PDB file of C-alpha atoms in Angstrom:
ATOM      1  CA  MET A  29     -28.463 -16.430  15.485  1.00 50.00           C
ATOM      2  CA  ASN A  30     -25.016 -16.273  13.854  1.00 57.00           C
ATOM      3  CA  SER A  31     -23.737 -12.745  14.399  1.00 84.00           C
ATOM      4  CA  VAL A  32     -20.387 -11.828  12.861  1.00 86.00           C
ATOM      5  CA  PRO A  33     -18.337  -9.491  15.105  1.00 93.00           C
ATOM      6  CA  ARG A  34     -17.814  -6.120  13.417  1.00 95.00           C
ATOM      7  CA  VAL A  35     -15.161  -3.466  14.008  1.00 97.00           C
ATOM      8  CA  ALA A  36     -14.203   0.050  12.899  1.00 98.00           C
ATOM      9  CA  ILE A  37     -11.053   0.808  10.890  1.00 98.00           C
ATOM     10  CA  ARG A  38      -9.222   4.129  11.160  1.00 98.00           C
ATOM     11  CA  VAL A  39      -6.593   5.298   8.668  1.00 98.00           C
ATOM     12  CA  THR A  40      -4.829   8.674   8.543  1.00 97.00           C
ATOM     13  CA  GLN A  41      -2.877  10.091   5.598  1.00 96.00           C
ATOM     14  CA  ARG A  42      -1.144  13.441   5.117  1.00 96.00           C
ATOM     15  CA  PHE A  43      -0.986  15.153   1.748  1.00 96.00           C
ATOM     16  CA  ASP A  44       1.159  17.941   0.329  1.00 95.00           C
ATOM     17  CA  ALA A  45      -1.891  19.034  -1.698  1.00 96.00           C
ATOM     18  CA  PRO A  46      -4.609  21.465  -0.563  1.00 96.00           C
ATOM     19  CA  ALA A  47      -7.723  20.044   1.098  1.00 97.00           C
ATOM     20  CA  ALA A  48      -9.975  21.006  -1.853  1.00 97.00           C
ATOM     21  CA  ARG A  49      -7.828  19.037  -4.304  1.00 97.00           C
ATOM     22  CA  VAL A  50      -7.835  15.944  -2.093  1.00 98.00           C
ATOM     23  CA  PHE A  51     -11.594  16.246  -1.535  1.00 98.00           C
ATOM     24  CA  ASN A  52     -12.346  16.624  -5.245  1.00 97.00           C
ATOM     25  CA  ALA A  53     -10.340  13.466  -5.997  1.00 97.00           C
ATOM     26  CA  TRP A  54     -13.108  11.458  -4.288  1.00 98.00           C
ATOM     27  CA  LEU A  55     -15.888  12.811  -6.515  1.00 98.00           C
ATOM     28  CA  ASP A  56     -14.384  13.235  -9.987  1.00 97.00           C
ATOM     29  CA  PRO A  57     -15.081   9.957 -11.855  1.00 96.00           C
ATOM     30  CA  GLY A  58     -12.004  10.132 -14.095  1.00 94.00           C
ATOM     31  CA  PHE A  59      -9.692  10.877 -11.201  1.00 95.00           C
ATOM     32  CA  ALA A  60     -11.342   8.573  -8.644  1.00 97.00           C
ATOM     33  CA  GLY A  61     -11.040   5.616 -11.024  1.00 95.00           C
ATOM     34  CA  ARG A  62      -7.252   5.992 -10.907  1.00 95.00           C
ATOM     35  CA  TRP A  63      -6.970   5.374  -7.155  1.00 96.00           C
ATOM     36  CA  LEU A  64     -10.270   4.573  -5.376  1.00 96.00           C
ATOM     37  CA  PHE A  65     -10.828   0.777  -5.428  1.00 94.00           C
ATOM     38  CA  ALA A  66      -7.983   0.654  -7.980  1.00 91.00           C
ATOM     39  CA  THR A  67      -4.365  -0.455  -7.841  1.00 82.00           C
ATOM     40  CA  ALA A  68      -1.261   1.326  -9.076  1.00 77.00           C
ATOM     41  CA  MET A  69      -1.166  -0.880 -12.175  1.00 81.00           C
ATOM     42  CA  ARG A  70      -4.896  -1.129 -12.785  1.00 86.00           C
ATOM     43  CA  PRO A  71      -7.358   1.792 -12.758  1.00 91.00           C
ATOM     44  CA  VAL A  72     -11.067   1.011 -12.530  1.00 93.00           C
ATOM     45  CA  PRO A  73     -12.488   1.139 -16.090  1.00 93.00           C
ATOM     46  CA  SER A  74     -16.129   1.965 -15.249  1.00 95.00           C
ATOM     47  CA  VAL A  75     -16.887   4.671 -12.681  1.00 97.00           C
ATOM     48  CA  LYS A  76     -20.239   6.396 -12.157  1.00 98.00           C
ATOM     49  CA  ILE A  77     -20.575   9.106  -9.508  1.00 98.00           C
ATOM     50  CA  ASP A  78     -23.638  11.197  -8.649  1.00 98.00           C
ATOM     51  CA  ALA A  79     -21.857  13.588  -6.283  1.00 97.00           C
ATOM     52  CA  ARG A  80     -24.647  14.800  -4.031  1.00 97.00           C
ATOM     53  CA  ALA A  81     -26.103  13.734  -0.697  1.00 97.00           C
ATOM     54  CA  GLY A  82     -28.413  10.852  -1.577  1.00 97.00           C
ATOM     55  CA  GLY A  83     -26.555  10.257  -4.845  1.00 98.00           C
ATOM     56  CA  ALA A  84     -24.948   6.940  -5.666  1.00 97.00           C
ATOM     57  CA  PHE A  85     -21.572   5.728  -6.916  1.00 97.00           C
ATOM     58  CA  ARG A  86     -20.524   2.556  -8.701  1.00 97.00           C
ATOM     59  CA  PHE A  87     -17.002   1.331  -9.526  1.00 97.00           C
ATOM     60  CA  GLU A  88     -17.046  -1.720 -11.798  1.00 95.00           C
ATOM     61  CA  ASP A  89     -14.070  -3.846 -12.816  1.00 90.00           C
ATOM     62  CA  ARG A  90     -13.277  -7.439 -13.805  1.00 84.00           C
ATOM     63  CA  ARG A  91     -10.702  -9.534 -11.968  1.00 82.00           C
ATOM     64  CA  ARG A  92      -9.862 -13.062 -13.015  1.00 83.00           C
ATOM     65  CA  GLY A  93     -12.798 -12.877 -15.415  1.00 85.00           C
ATOM     66  CA  LYS A  94     -15.344 -12.063 -12.715  1.00 89.00           C
ATOM     67  CA  PRO A  95     -17.143  -8.734 -12.135  1.00 88.00           C
ATOM     68  CA  VAL A  96     -16.063  -6.761  -9.068  1.00 89.00           C
ATOM     69  CA  VAL A  97     -18.357  -3.924  -7.995  1.00 94.00           C
ATOM     70  CA  GLN A  98     -17.942  -1.354  -5.234  1.00 95.00           C
ATOM     71  CA  ALA A  99     -21.120   0.670  -4.800  1.00 96.00           C
ATOM     72  CA  GLY A 100     -22.842   2.876  -2.271  1.00 97.00           C
ATOM     73  CA  ARG A 101     -24.699   6.092  -1.520  1.00 97.00           C
ATOM     74  CA  TYR A 102     -23.422   9.446  -0.381  1.00 98.00           C
ATOM     75  CA  LEU A 103     -24.807  10.366   3.017  1.00 97.00           C
ATOM     76  CA  GLU A 104     -23.014  13.703   3.372  1.00 98.00           C
ATOM     77  CA  ILE A 105     -20.929  15.928   1.134  1.00 98.00           C
ATOM     78  CA  ALA A 106     -19.553  19.048   2.829  1.00 98.00           C
ATOM     79  CA  ARG A 107     -16.868  20.502   0.542  1.00 96.00           C
ATOM     80  CA  PRO A 108     -13.917  20.449   1.154  1.00 96.00           C
ATOM     81  CA  ARG A 109     -13.901  18.947   4.627  1.00 97.00           C
ATOM     82  CA  ARG A 110     -16.265  16.000   5.039  1.00 98.00           C
ATOM     83  CA  LEU A 111     -17.613  13.111   3.015  1.00 98.00           C
ATOM     84  CA  ALA A 112     -19.675  10.160   4.267  1.00 98.00           C
ATOM     85  CA  PHE A 113     -21.049   7.225   2.313  1.00 98.00           C
ATOM     86  CA  THR A 114     -22.335   3.698   2.574  1.00 97.00           C
ATOM     87  CA  LEU A 115     -20.310   0.920   1.034  1.00 94.00           C
ATOM     88  CA  SER A 116     -21.679  -2.446  -0.048  1.00 83.00           C
ATOM     89  CA  GLY A 117     -24.816  -2.036   2.044  1.00 75.00           C
ATOM     90  CA  ARG A 118     -23.931  -2.271   5.733  1.00 86.00           C
ATOM     91  CA  ALA A 119     -20.621  -0.430   5.963  1.00 94.00           C
ATOM     92  CA  ARG A 120     -20.290   3.319   6.473  1.00 97.00           C
ATOM     93  CA  VAL A 121     -17.197   5.327   5.542  1.00 98.00           C
ATOM     94  CA  SER A 122     -16.538   8.848   6.850  1.00 98.00           C
ATOM     95  CA  VAL A 123     -13.724  11.033   5.538  1.00 98.00           C
ATOM     96  CA  GLU A 124     -12.566  14.178   7.360  1.00 98.00           C
ATOM     97  CA  ILE A 125     -10.041  16.450   5.644  1.00 98.00           C
ATOM     98  CA  ALA A 126      -8.310  19.112   7.761  1.00 98.00           C
ATOM     99  CA  PRO A 127      -6.109  21.811   6.233  1.00 97.00           C
ATOM    100  CA  LEU A 128      -2.566  22.079   7.595  1.00 96.00           C
ATOM    101  CA  GLU A 129       0.015  24.818   7.245  1.00 95.00           C
ATOM    102  CA  LYS A 130       1.297  22.849   4.263  1.00 94.00           C
ATOM    103  CA  GLY A 131      -1.193  20.478   2.673  1.00 96.00           C
ATOM    104  CA  CYS A 132      -3.851  18.626   4.635  1.00 97.00           C
ATOM    105  CA  GLU A 133      -4.559  15.568   6.728  1.00 97.00           C
ATOM    106  CA  LEU A 134      -7.250  13.029   5.907  1.00 98.00           C
ATOM    107  CA  ARG A 135      -8.814  10.829   8.582  1.00 98.00           C
ATOM    108  CA  LEU A 136     -10.908   7.915   7.370  1.00 98.00           C
ATOM    109  CA  LEU A 137     -13.272   5.864   9.525  1.00 98.00           C
ATOM    110  CA  HIS A 138     -14.746   2.664   8.023  1.00 98.00           C
ATOM    111  CA  GLN A 139     -17.423   1.268  10.331  1.00 98.00           C
ATOM    112  CA  ASN A 140     -19.158  -2.097  10.440  1.00 96.00           C
ATOM    113  CA  VAL A 141     -16.289  -4.151   8.985  1.00 96.00           C
ATOM    114  CA  PRO A 142     -16.436  -7.908   9.654  1.00 95.00           C
ATOM    115  CA  GLN A 143     -13.662  -8.569  12.175  1.00 96.00           C
ATOM    116  CA  GLU A 144     -12.024 -11.282  10.048  1.00 96.00           C
ATOM    117  CA  GLN A 145     -11.631  -8.761   7.186  1.00 95.00           C
ATOM    118  CA  ALA A 146     -10.281  -5.889   9.303  1.00 97.00           C
ATOM    119  CA  ASP A 147      -6.588  -6.286   8.450  1.00 98.00           C
ATOM    120  CA  HIS A 148      -7.336  -6.616   4.729  1.00 97.00           C
ATOM    121  CA  VAL A 149      -9.670  -3.582   4.723  1.00 97.00           C
ATOM    122  CA  GLU A 150      -7.170  -1.448   6.640  1.00 98.00           C
ATOM    123  CA  GLY A 151      -4.398  -2.465   4.238  1.00 97.00           C
ATOM    124  CA  ARG A 152      -6.530  -1.643   1.188  1.00 96.00           C
ATOM    125  CA  TRP A 153      -7.438   1.817   2.512  1.00 97.00           C
ATOM    126  CA  SER A 154      -3.800   2.513   3.406  1.00 97.00           C
ATOM    127  CA  GLY A 155      -2.745   1.484  -0.101  1.00 95.00           C
ATOM    128  CA  MET A 156      -5.473   3.494  -1.820  1.00 96.00           C
ATOM    129  CA  LEU A 157      -4.718   6.633   0.202  1.00 96.00           C
ATOM    130  CA  TYR A 158      -1.011   6.250  -0.533  1.00 94.00           C
ATOM    131  CA  GLY A 159      -1.935   6.011  -4.231  1.00 94.00           C
ATOM    132  CA  LEU A 160      -4.055   9.143  -3.902  1.00 96.00           C
ATOM    133  CA  ALA A 161      -1.118  10.945  -2.296  1.00 95.00           C
ATOM    134  CA  THR A 162       1.114  10.146  -5.262  1.00 93.00           C
ATOM    135  CA  LEU A 163      -1.543  11.496  -7.659  1.00 94.00           C
ATOM    136  CA  VAL A 164      -2.397  14.764  -5.908  1.00 94.00           C
ATOM    137  CA  GLY A 165       1.074  15.941  -5.075  1.00 76.00           C
ATOM    138  CA  GLY A 166       3.110  13.882  -2.722  1.00 59.00           C
ATOM    139  CA  ASP A 167       3.024  11.978   0.493  1.00 52.00           C
ATOM    140  CA  ASN A 168       3.902  13.575   3.827  1.00 49.00           C
ATOM    141  CA  GLY A 169       3.687  10.249   5.620  1.00 46.00           C
ATOM    142  CA  ARG A 170       0.864   8.630   7.517  1.00 43.00           C
TER     143      ARG A 170
END
């Protein structure tokens, strides 16, 4: 049996924005397409979000002429503090948002990542969360 070693990725980001605004950015299709699975120069053109536990999401783009899809199901939605979802089948992503005196802090845990992809996945999440910070009102650092 060929078993690929899997790891968990943790990324933390602080925001100058209130927790509710940061939380809502994950579930609003128009807003999420500007940062989630996107790049600064290229928003995701097709985003479908059914924002409820058991609901699904689908981000669809084309890169180098080929379709790129990020899809999953919401496991938990507890406004404005917690969000959990599957991603591409086996992975699970949990997001915890804690209010601070000024703004909030987001802690992301991405479980079941193939070990050889860990650095890339961590870099993508760091980049996406930085992009989110610029959209919702500033970056307090990581």
